[in-house]
Amino acid sequence: MSAPGNRHNSQAPGKLFQFKLVLLGESAVGKSSLVLRFVKDQFDDYRESTIGAAFLTQTIALDENTTVKFEIWDTAGQERYKSLAPMYYRNANCAVVVYDITQPSSLEKAKSWVNELKRQADPNIVIALAGNKSDLSERRVIDTETAQNYAADAGLLFFETSAKKSTNVNELFTSIARKMPLDQLAANSRARGNNLNQRGVDLNHPVAQNACSC
Amino acid sequence: MYCDFFRDQYGFKRSYQWISNKEYIDFEASYSHILQRRKLKWEAVLNENGGLIPSKCSKMKRYVRKGIPPSLRGRVWFHYSGAEAKMKSHSDLYQQLVLKAQDPRLENENFEVIERDLHRTFPENIKFKSTIVSDDNNSQTLSTDNVPIIQSLRRVLTAFSLYSPNIGYCQSLNYIVGILLLFMEEEKAFWMLVTIVHDYLPENMYDVTMEGSNVDQAVLMSLIMRKMPDIWNKMNGGVNYDIEKSDGNMPTITLVTSHWFLTLYINILPIETLLRVWDCFF
């Protein structure tokens, strides 16, 4: 697998910022496929539907000194799983709301997610709207302009993506990273004396001390 | 028994993320002897009982706990779960529901959601895998239209959505029916689903509230809190969780564990382990 240039380099010096990102949107619009493309650069024509939520991480280098690690919560799309959603977006720093350019109802669902995030989530949350399946242009029913105008009015980042053809997927996540108030966060974490680096448990690095004794 | 480097005997793709091919081979070499011995034991017990499955007793409980042979699994699940009795007392109902579901005048919002999940149920399994079809313009696309088990899955799920309108369809039911269909024909799978959802699982597991799933989560969390305090502290930063005052603020880990209960461990446990758990469940 050839890794795109902006992928994670574990030797990267400088600051590392860690963000919780949540994916929301109607079922079968391609949320998991976008994550799979972003994290593993893979695509399956038929992907198993997500139950509950899946958790993945991916790190991107914004420049020589700045690395951003996304903790990604990929959620189940069916309406009734919505009652679980507040748990997903609690403390989320950013959200990708996905619709399918071939499904008119999916944009309406995306709009209702955006409204819910604006009402309930962290007021500083960065939201991106992604119109996925842009490779299916012959079946398109939602034109770019309609969605773009809506995104502009609502103050969202906007991309039309194709997880299948790998169009705009890295661009989507990179521009979210760029839109995060990194300077401010760096200042805050210095002021609090805690480093964002140290949040959470890295499953790839066994912890010697503090390990539970069971 | 059909299995090779890529697939197990149930048609699932083997995962080599955590286990090497040698470990698979070693496991199967030792496990196939056990399966063979269990098969003989089960056959003997059925013979003694005139070919019928004996009624529940401590001996049969022990037999079930040691694992039902794959060839008898569907039949034994169907019998002990109580689904067999249900089907006998409603002999035509499944066919009627299937016919009703095919009525084009019937508008049912669940059907569309079911349709979206059919090809997303075990797409890697050889029996569920879509086939390549050519359309009128000779362009080739992947399709599940010719896959018999997918047609069965559609009929069972749509019939169930009519049988239990409060539930309709909930993602995860597709996986449960999918596993059932690997071991029994569709009418039996339908009655197994009815039995699992209405008799075995907490109420409201799959309806719009999904309250039953929260109940299971709360029980798991309070068990961990009491029995495994070290793990609990790691998970929840030392904050105790009051099951009585459950306000939906459960630890983040429940986002992952909800899957365990909604699909009865499908896609969570390895297939052989899953089937052994299900053996005990029914």
Coordinates of C-alpha atoms in Angstrom, one line a residue:
Chain A
M1 CA 0.0 0.0 0.0
S2 CA 1.5 3.4 -0.9
A3 CA 0.8 5.8 1.8
P4 CA -0.2 9.3 0.7
G5 CA 2.4 12.0 1.5
N6 CA 0.4 13.5 4.4
R7 CA 0.0 10.2 6.3
H8 CA 1.4 9.6 9.7
N9 CA 5.1 9.5 10.2
S10 CA 5.8 8.2 13.7
Q11 CA 9.1 10.1 13.8
A12 CA 7.3 13.4 13.3
P13 CA 8.7 16.0 15.6
G14 CA 6.7 18.9 17.0
K15 CA 3.3 19.1 18.5
L16 CA 0.7 16.4 18.4
F17 CA -3.0 17.3 18.8
Q18 CA -5.6 14.8 19.5
F19 CA -9.2 15.2 18.5
K20 CA -12.4 13.2 18.9
L21 CA -14.3 13.1 15.6
V22 CA -17.7 11.6 15.1
L23 CA -19.4 10.5 11.9
L24 CA -23.1 10.9 11.5
G25 CA -25.6 10.3 8.7
E26 CA -28.3 8.1 7.4
S27 CA -27.7 4.4 7.0
A28 CA -25.8 3.2 3.9
V29 CA -24.5 6.6 2.9
G30 CA -20.9 5.4 3.3
K31 CA -19.7 6.6 6.7
S32 CA -17.7 3.4 7.4
S33 CA -16.3 3.4 3.8
L34 CA -15.1 7.0 4.2
V35 CA -13.3 6.0 7.4
L36 CA -11.9 2.8 5.9
R37 CA -10.5 4.8 3.0
F38 CA -9.0 7.5 5.3
V39 CA -7.5 5.1 7.8
K40 CA -6.5 2.0 5.7
D41 CA -6.8 3.3 2.1
Q42 CA -9.1 0.4 1.3
F43 CA -12.6 0.1 -0.2
D44 CA -15.1 -2.8 -0.2
D45 CA -18.1 -2.7 -2.6
Y46 CA -20.2 -4.3 0.1
R47 CA -19.4 -3.4 3.6
E48 CA -21.1 -4.8 6.7
S49 CA -23.6 -2.4 8.3
T50 CA -22.2 -0.9 11.5
I51 CA -23.9 -1.9 14.7
G52 CA -23.5 0.5 17.6
A53 CA -20.2 2.1 16.8
A54 CA -16.7 1.4 15.5
F55 CA -13.6 3.1 16.8
L56 CA -10.5 3.9 14.7
T57 CA -7.7 6.3 14.8
Q58 CA -5.6 8.0 12.1
T59 CA -2.8 10.5 12.4
I60 CA -2.0 13.1 9.7
A61 CA 0.9 15.5 9.5
L62 CA -0.2 19.0 8.7
D63 CA 3.3 20.4 8.4
E64 CA 6.7 19.6 9.8
N65 CA 5.8 20.6 13.3
T66 CA 2.2 19.8 13.6
T67 CA 0.6 16.3 13.8
V68 CA -3.1 15.7 14.3
K69 CA -4.5 12.5 15.6
F70 CA -8.2 11.8 15.0
E71 CA -10.0 9.4 17.3
I72 CA -12.9 8.5 15.0
W73 CA -16.2 7.2 16.2
D74 CA -18.1 5.7 13.3
T75 CA -21.8 5.3 14.1
A76 CA -24.7 3.1 13.1
G77 CA -27.0 5.1 10.7
Q78 CA -30.4 3.6 11.4
E79 CA -32.9 6.1 12.9
R80 CA -33.5 4.1 16.1
Y81 CA -29.8 4.1 17.0
K82 CA -30.2 7.8 17.3
S83 CA -30.9 7.6 21.0
L84 CA -27.3 6.5 21.4
A85 CA -26.0 9.4 19.5
P86 CA -25.5 11.9 22.3
M87 CA -22.9 9.6 23.7
Y88 CA -21.0 9.7 20.5
Y89 CA -20.9 13.4 20.1
R90 CA -20.3 14.2 23.7
N91 CA -17.0 16.0 23.9
A92 CA -16.5 15.6 20.1
N93 CA -14.2 18.3 18.7
C94 CA -15.3 17.7 15.1
A95 CA -18.0 15.9 13.2
V96 CA -18.4 14.7 9.6
V97 CA -22.1 14.6 8.6
V98 CA -22.4 12.4 5.5
Y99 CA -25.2 12.2 2.9
D100 CA -25.4 10.2 -0.3
I101 CA -25.7 12.3 -3.5
T102 CA -28.0 9.7 -5.0
Q103 CA -30.5 9.7 -2.0
P104 CA -32.6 12.8 -1.6
S105 CA -33.7 11.9 2.0
S106 CA -30.1 11.5 3.1
L107 CA -29.5 15.3 2.8
E108 CA -32.5 16.0 4.9
K109 CA -31.2 13.6 7.5
A110 CA -27.8 15.3 7.4
K111 CA -29.4 18.7 8.0
S112 CA -31.2 17.3 11.0
W113 CA -27.9 16.0 12.4
V114 CA -26.3 19.4 11.8
N115 CA -29.1 21.0 13.8
E116 CA -28.8 18.6 16.6
L117 CA -25.1 19.1 16.8
K118 CA -25.5 22.8 16.9
R119 CA -28.1 22.5 19.7
Q120 CA -26.5 19.8 21.8
A121 CA -22.8 19.4 21.0
D122 CA -19.8 21.5 22.1
P123 CA -20.4 25.0 20.8
N124 CA -16.9 25.1 19.2
I125 CA -17.4 21.8 17.3
V126 CA -16.1 21.9 13.7
I127 CA -18.6 20.3 11.3
A128 CA -18.0 19.1 7.8
L129 CA -20.7 18.1 5.4
A130 CA -19.7 15.3 3.0
G131 CA -21.7 14.4 -0.1
N132 CA -20.5 10.8 -0.7
K133 CA -20.7 8.5 -3.7
S134 CA -19.6 11.3 -6.1
D135 CA -18.5 8.5 -8.5
L136 CA -22.2 7.6 -9.1
S137 CA -22.7 10.8 -11.1
E138 CA -25.3 9.2 -13.4
R139 CA -27.5 8.5 -10.4
R140 CA -27.0 11.9 -8.8
V141 CA -30.2 13.6 -7.5
I142 CA -28.6 16.2 -5.1
D143 CA -26.7 18.8 -7.1
T144 CA -23.5 20.2 -5.8
E145 CA -24.7 23.8 -5.6
T146 CA -27.7 23.0 -3.4
A147 CA -25.6 21.3 -0.8
Q148 CA -22.8 23.8 -1.1
N149 CA -25.2 26.8 -0.5
Y150 CA -26.6 25.0 2.5
A151 CA -23.2 24.3 3.9
A152 CA -22.1 27.9 3.4
D153 CA -25.3 29.2 5.2
A154 CA -24.8 26.8 8.1
G155 CA -21.1 27.5 8.4
L156 CA -19.9 24.0 7.5
L157 CA -16.9 22.7 5.6
F158 CA -18.2 21.0 2.4
F159 CA -16.8 18.3 0.2
E160 CA -18.2 15.9 -2.3
T161 CA -16.4 12.7 -1.8
S162 CA -16.0 9.2 -3.2
A163 CA -14.7 6.6 -0.8
K164 CA -14.6 4.2 -3.8
K165 CA -12.5 6.4 -6.0
S166 CA -10.6 8.0 -3.1
T167 CA -11.8 11.5 -4.1
N168 CA -11.5 14.3 -1.6
V169 CA -11.3 11.9 1.4
N170 CA -7.9 13.0 2.6
E171 CA -8.8 16.5 1.7
L172 CA -11.9 16.3 3.9
F173 CA -10.0 15.2 7.0
T174 CA -7.1 17.5 6.4
S175 CA -9.2 20.6 6.1
I176 CA -11.0 19.7 9.3
A177 CA -7.6 19.4 11.0
R178 CA -6.7 22.8 9.5
K179 CA -9.8 24.4 10.8
M180 CA -9.3 23.3 14.4
P181 CA -8.1 26.2 16.5
L182 CA -4.6 24.6 17.1
D183 CA -2.9 27.7 18.4
Q184 CA -5.5 28.3 21.0
L185 CA -5.5 24.6 22.0
A186 CA -1.8 24.6 22.4
A187 CA -2.0 27.6 24.6
N188 CA -4.8 26.1 26.7
S189 CA -3.0 22.8 27.2
R190 CA 0.2 24.6 28.2
A191 CA -1.8 26.7 30.6
R192 CA -3.4 23.6 32.1
G193 CA -0.1 21.9 32.2
N194 CA -1.4 18.8 30.6
N195 CA -0.3 17.6 27.2
L196 CA -2.9 16.4 24.8
N197 CA -0.5 13.7 23.9
Q198 CA -1.1 11.9 27.1
R199 CA -4.9 11.4 26.8
G200 CA -6.2 8.0 26.4
V201 CA -4.6 4.6 26.3
D202 CA -2.5 3.6 23.4
L203 CA -3.3 -0.1 22.8
N204 CA -0.1 -0.5 20.7
H205 CA 2.1 0.3 23.6
P206 CA 1.6 -1.8 26.7
V207 CA 1.7 0.2 29.9
A208 CA 4.2 -1.1 32.3
Q209 CA 3.1 0.6 35.4
N210 CA -0.4 1.0 36.4
A211 CA -1.3 -2.1 34.6
C212 CA -4.2 -3.9 36.2
S213 CA -3.4 -6.9 38.2
C214 CA -6.2 -9.2 37.0
Chain B
M1 CA -16.5 -30.7 5.6
Y2 CA -15.6 -27.8 3.3
C3 CA -12.9 -25.6 4.5
D4 CA -9.6 -24.3 3.1
F5 CA -7.0 -21.7 3.6
F6 CA -9.5 -18.8 2.9
R7 CA -12.7 -20.1 4.4
D8 CA -14.1 -22.1 7.3
Q9 CA -16.8 -24.8 7.0
Y10 CA -19.5 -22.1 7.4
G11 CA -18.3 -20.1 4.4
F12 CA -16.8 -17.3 6.4
K13 CA -13.5 -15.8 5.3
R14 CA -10.8 -16.6 7.8
S15 CA -9.2 -13.7 9.6
Y16 CA -5.5 -13.7 9.8
Q17 CA -5.3 -10.5 11.9
W18 CA -4.7 -12.2 15.2
I19 CA -4.2 -15.9 14.3
S20 CA -1.7 -17.5 11.9
N21 CA -2.6 -20.2 9.4
K22 CA -0.7 -22.7 11.5
E23 CA -2.7 -21.9 14.5
Y24 CA -5.9 -22.5 12.5
I25 CA -4.6 -25.8 11.3
D26 CA -3.6 -26.9 14.7
F27 CA -6.9 -25.8 16.2
E28 CA -8.9 -27.6 13.5
A29 CA -6.8 -30.8 13.8
S30 CA -7.5 -31.0 17.5
Y31 CA -11.1 -29.7 17.3
S32 CA -12.2 -32.0 14.5
H33 CA -11.5 -35.1 16.7
I34 CA -13.7 -33.5 19.4
L35 CA -16.4 -32.7 16.8
Q36 CA -16.3 -36.3 15.5
R37 CA -16.6 -37.7 19.1
R38 CA -19.5 -35.3 19.9
K39 CA -21.2 -36.3 16.7
L40 CA -21.1 -40.0 17.6
K41 CA -22.3 -39.4 21.1
W42 CA -25.2 -37.3 19.8
E43 CA -26.2 -39.9 17.2
A44 CA -26.2 -42.5 19.9
V45 CA -28.5 -40.5 22.1
L46 CA -30.9 -39.8 19.2
N47 CA -30.9 -43.5 18.3
E48 CA -31.8 -44.5 21.8
N49 CA -34.7 -42.0 21.6
G50 CA -36.1 -43.3 18.4
G51 CA -34.4 -40.5 16.3
L52 CA -36.0 -37.7 18.3
I53 CA -34.3 -35.1 20.4
P54 CA -34.8 -36.1 24.1
S55 CA -36.5 -33.7 26.4
K56 CA -34.5 -31.3 28.5
C57 CA -32.5 -33.1 31.3
S58 CA -29.2 -32.8 32.9
K59 CA -27.6 -35.2 30.5
M60 CA -28.7 -33.2 27.5
K61 CA -27.7 -30.0 29.2
R62 CA -24.2 -31.4 29.5
Y63 CA -24.3 -32.5 25.9
V64 CA -25.3 -29.1 24.7
R65 CA -22.6 -27.4 26.8
K66 CA -20.0 -29.6 25.2
G67 CA -21.1 -28.4 21.8
I68 CA -23.8 -29.5 19.4
P69 CA -22.4 -31.0 16.2
P70 CA -22.8 -28.6 13.2
S71 CA -25.0 -31.1 11.3
L72 CA -27.5 -31.3 14.2
R73 CA -27.1 -27.7 15.4
G74 CA -30.1 -26.1 13.6
R75 CA -32.4 -28.9 14.6
V76 CA -31.4 -28.8 18.2
W77 CA -31.6 -25.0 18.5
F78 CA -35.0 -25.1 16.9
H79 CA -36.3 -27.8 19.2
Y80 CA -34.9 -26.6 22.6
S81 CA -35.5 -22.9 22.1
G82 CA -39.3 -23.5 21.9
A83 CA -39.4 -22.2 18.3
E84 CA -40.5 -25.7 17.1
A85 CA -43.6 -25.6 19.3
K86 CA -44.4 -22.0 18.2
M87 CA -44.2 -23.0 14.5
K88 CA -46.5 -26.0 15.1
S89 CA -49.2 -23.9 16.7
H90 CA -49.1 -21.3 13.8
S91 CA -48.6 -23.6 10.8
D92 CA -49.6 -21.2 8.0
L93 CA -48.6 -17.9 9.5
Y94 CA -45.2 -17.5 8.0
Q95 CA -46.5 -18.1 4.4
Q96 CA -49.3 -15.6 5.0
L97 CA -46.8 -13.0 6.2
V98 CA -44.5 -13.6 3.2
L99 CA -47.4 -13.2 0.8
K100 CA -48.6 -10.1 2.5
A101 CA -45.1 -8.6 2.4
Q102 CA -45.1 -9.2 -1.4
D103 CA -48.3 -7.2 -1.9
P104 CA -47.2 -4.1 -3.9
R105 CA -49.9 -2.0 -2.4
L106 CA -48.4 -2.4 1.0
E107 CA -46.3 0.5 2.0
N108 CA -43.9 -0.3 4.7
E109 CA -40.9 2.0 5.5
N110 CA -39.0 -1.0 6.9
F111 CA -38.7 -2.6 3.6
E112 CA -36.4 0.0 2.2
V113 CA -34.1 -0.2 5.3
I114 CA -34.1 -4.0 5.0
E115 CA -33.2 -3.8 1.3
R116 CA -30.2 -1.5 2.2
D117 CA -28.9 -4.1 4.6
L118 CA -29.4 -7.3 2.6
H119 CA -26.1 -7.0 0.7
R120 CA -24.4 -5.7 3.8
T121 CA -25.0 -8.9 5.8
F122 CA -21.9 -11.1 5.8
P123 CA -20.8 -9.9 2.3
E124 CA -17.5 -11.9 2.8
N125 CA -19.3 -15.2 3.4
I126 CA -19.4 -17.4 0.3
K127 CA -23.1 -18.1 0.7
F128 CA -24.1 -14.4 1.0
K129 CA -21.6 -13.1 -1.5
S130 CA -22.9 -11.2 -4.4
T131 CA -22.4 -12.5 -7.9
I132 CA -21.4 -10.7 -11.0
V133 CA -24.3 -10.1 -13.4
S134 CA -24.4 -8.5 -16.8
D135 CA -27.2 -6.0 -17.5
D136 CA -28.8 -5.2 -20.9
N137 CA -25.9 -2.9 -21.8
N138 CA -23.5 -5.7 -21.0
S139 CA -21.9 -3.8 -18.2
Q140 CA -21.1 -6.0 -15.2
T141 CA -22.3 -5.2 -11.7
L142 CA -22.2 -7.0 -8.4
S143 CA -25.6 -8.2 -7.4
T144 CA -27.3 -10.3 -4.8
D145 CA -30.4 -11.0 -6.9
N146 CA -29.3 -14.6 -7.6
V147 CA -28.2 -15.4 -4.2
P148 CA -30.8 -17.8 -2.6
I149 CA -29.9 -17.1 1.0
I150 CA -30.3 -13.3 0.5
Q151 CA -33.8 -13.9 -0.9
S152 CA -34.6 -16.0 2.3
L153 CA -33.1 -13.2 4.4
R154 CA -35.4 -10.7 2.7
R155 CA -38.5 -12.8 3.3
V156 CA -37.7 -13.6 6.9
L157 CA -37.0 -9.9 7.8
T158 CA -40.0 -8.5 5.9
A159 CA -42.3 -11.1 7.4
F160 CA -40.9 -10.4 10.9
S161 CA -41.5 -6.6 10.4
L162 CA -45.2 -7.4 9.8
Y163 CA -45.3 -9.9 12.6
S164 CA -43.8 -7.4 15.1
P165 CA -44.8 -4.0 13.9
N166 CA -43.5 -2.3 17.1
I167 CA -40.1 -3.4 16.1
G168 CA -40.4 -3.5 12.3
Y169 CA -36.8 -3.8 11.4
C170 CA -33.7 -3.0 13.4
Q171 CA -30.1 -3.4 12.2
S172 CA -28.6 -6.4 13.9
L173 CA -31.6 -8.6 13.2
N174 CA -30.1 -9.1 9.7
Y175 CA -27.0 -10.8 11.2
I176 CA -29.0 -12.9 13.6
V177 CA -31.2 -14.2 10.8
G178 CA -28.1 -14.6 8.6
I179 CA -26.5 -17.0 11.1
L180 CA -29.8 -18.9 11.6
L181 CA -30.1 -19.4 7.8
L182 CA -26.7 -21.1 7.7
F183 CA -28.2 -23.8 10.0
M184 CA -31.9 -24.1 9.1
E185 CA -34.5 -23.3 6.4
E186 CA -36.2 -20.0 6.4
E187 CA -39.5 -20.7 8.0
K188 CA -37.7 -22.2 11.0
A189 CA -35.3 -19.3 11.0
F190 CA -38.3 -17.0 11.2
W191 CA -39.7 -18.8 14.3
M192 CA -36.3 -18.8 15.9
L193 CA -36.1 -15.0 15.4
V194 CA -39.5 -14.6 16.9
T195 CA -38.5 -16.8 19.9
I196 CA -35.2 -15.0 20.4
V197 CA -36.6 -11.5 20.3
H198 CA -39.8 -12.1 22.2
D199 CA -38.9 -14.9 24.7
Y200 CA -35.2 -14.7 25.2
L201 CA -34.1 -11.1 25.1
P202 CA -35.1 -8.2 27.3
E203 CA -38.2 -6.3 26.2
N204 CA -37.8 -3.4 23.9
M205 CA -34.4 -4.5 22.7
Y206 CA -34.9 -3.6 19.1
D207 CA -37.9 -1.2 19.1
V208 CA -37.4 2.5 18.6
T209 CA -36.4 3.1 22.2
M210 CA -33.8 0.3 22.3
E211 CA -34.4 0.4 26.0
G212 CA -33.6 -3.4 26.3
S213 CA -30.1 -2.7 25.0
N214 CA -29.6 -0.1 27.7
V215 CA -30.7 -2.6 30.3
D216 CA -28.2 -5.1 29.2
Q217 CA -25.5 -2.4 29.2
A218 CA -26.4 -1.3 32.7
V219 CA -26.2 -4.9 34.0
L220 CA -22.8 -5.4 32.3
M221 CA -21.5 -2.1 33.7
S222 CA -22.6 -2.8 37.2
L223 CA -21.1 -6.3 37.1
I224 CA -17.8 -4.9 36.0
M225 CA -17.9 -2.2 38.7
R226 CA -18.6 -4.8 41.4
K227 CA -16.5 -7.8 40.2
M228 CA -13.6 -6.1 38.4
P229 CA -13.0 -2.8 40.1
D230 CA -9.5 -2.4 38.5
I231 CA -10.9 -2.6 35.0
W232 CA -13.8 -0.4 36.0
N233 CA -11.4 2.3 37.3
K234 CA -9.5 2.2 34.0
M235 CA -12.7 2.5 32.0
N236 CA -14.5 5.2 33.9
G237 CA -11.8 7.1 35.6
G238 CA -12.9 5.9 39.0
V239 CA -16.3 7.4 38.8
N240 CA -18.9 5.0 40.2
Y241 CA -22.0 4.4 38.2
D242 CA -25.3 4.2 39.8
I243 CA -27.6 1.8 38.0
E244 CA -30.6 3.1 39.9
K245 CA -30.1 6.6 38.6
S246 CA -29.2 5.6 35.1
D247 CA -29.5 8.8 33.1
G248 CA -27.9 7.6 29.9
N249 CA -24.4 8.8 31.0
M250 CA -22.8 5.4 30.8
P251 CA -19.1 5.0 30.2
T252 CA -17.9 5.5 26.7
I253 CA -17.1 1.9 26.3
T254 CA -20.8 1.0 26.1
L255 CA -20.7 2.5 22.6
V256 CA -18.7 -0.6 21.7
T257 CA -20.4 -3.2 24.0
S258 CA -23.9 -2.4 22.7
H259 CA -22.9 -4.5 19.6
W260 CA -22.3 -7.6 21.8
F261 CA -25.9 -7.8 23.0
L262 CA -27.7 -6.5 19.9
T263 CA -26.2 -9.2 17.6
L264 CA -25.7 -11.9 20.4
Y265 CA -21.9 -11.7 19.8
I266 CA -22.0 -12.1 16.0
N267 CA -18.9 -10.5 14.5
I268 CA -17.5 -10.1 18.0
L269 CA -16.6 -13.7 18.9
P270 CA -14.9 -16.0 16.5
I271 CA -17.5 -18.2 14.7
E272 CA -16.8 -21.5 16.6
T273 CA -17.0 -19.7 19.9
L274 CA -20.1 -17.9 18.9
L275 CA -21.8 -21.1 18.0
R276 CA -20.9 -22.7 21.3
V277 CA -22.3 -19.7 23.1
W278 CA -25.5 -19.9 21.1
D279 CA -25.7 -23.7 21.9
C280 CA -25.9 -22.8 25.6
F281 CA -28.2 -19.9 25.0
F282 CA -31.0 -22.1 23.4

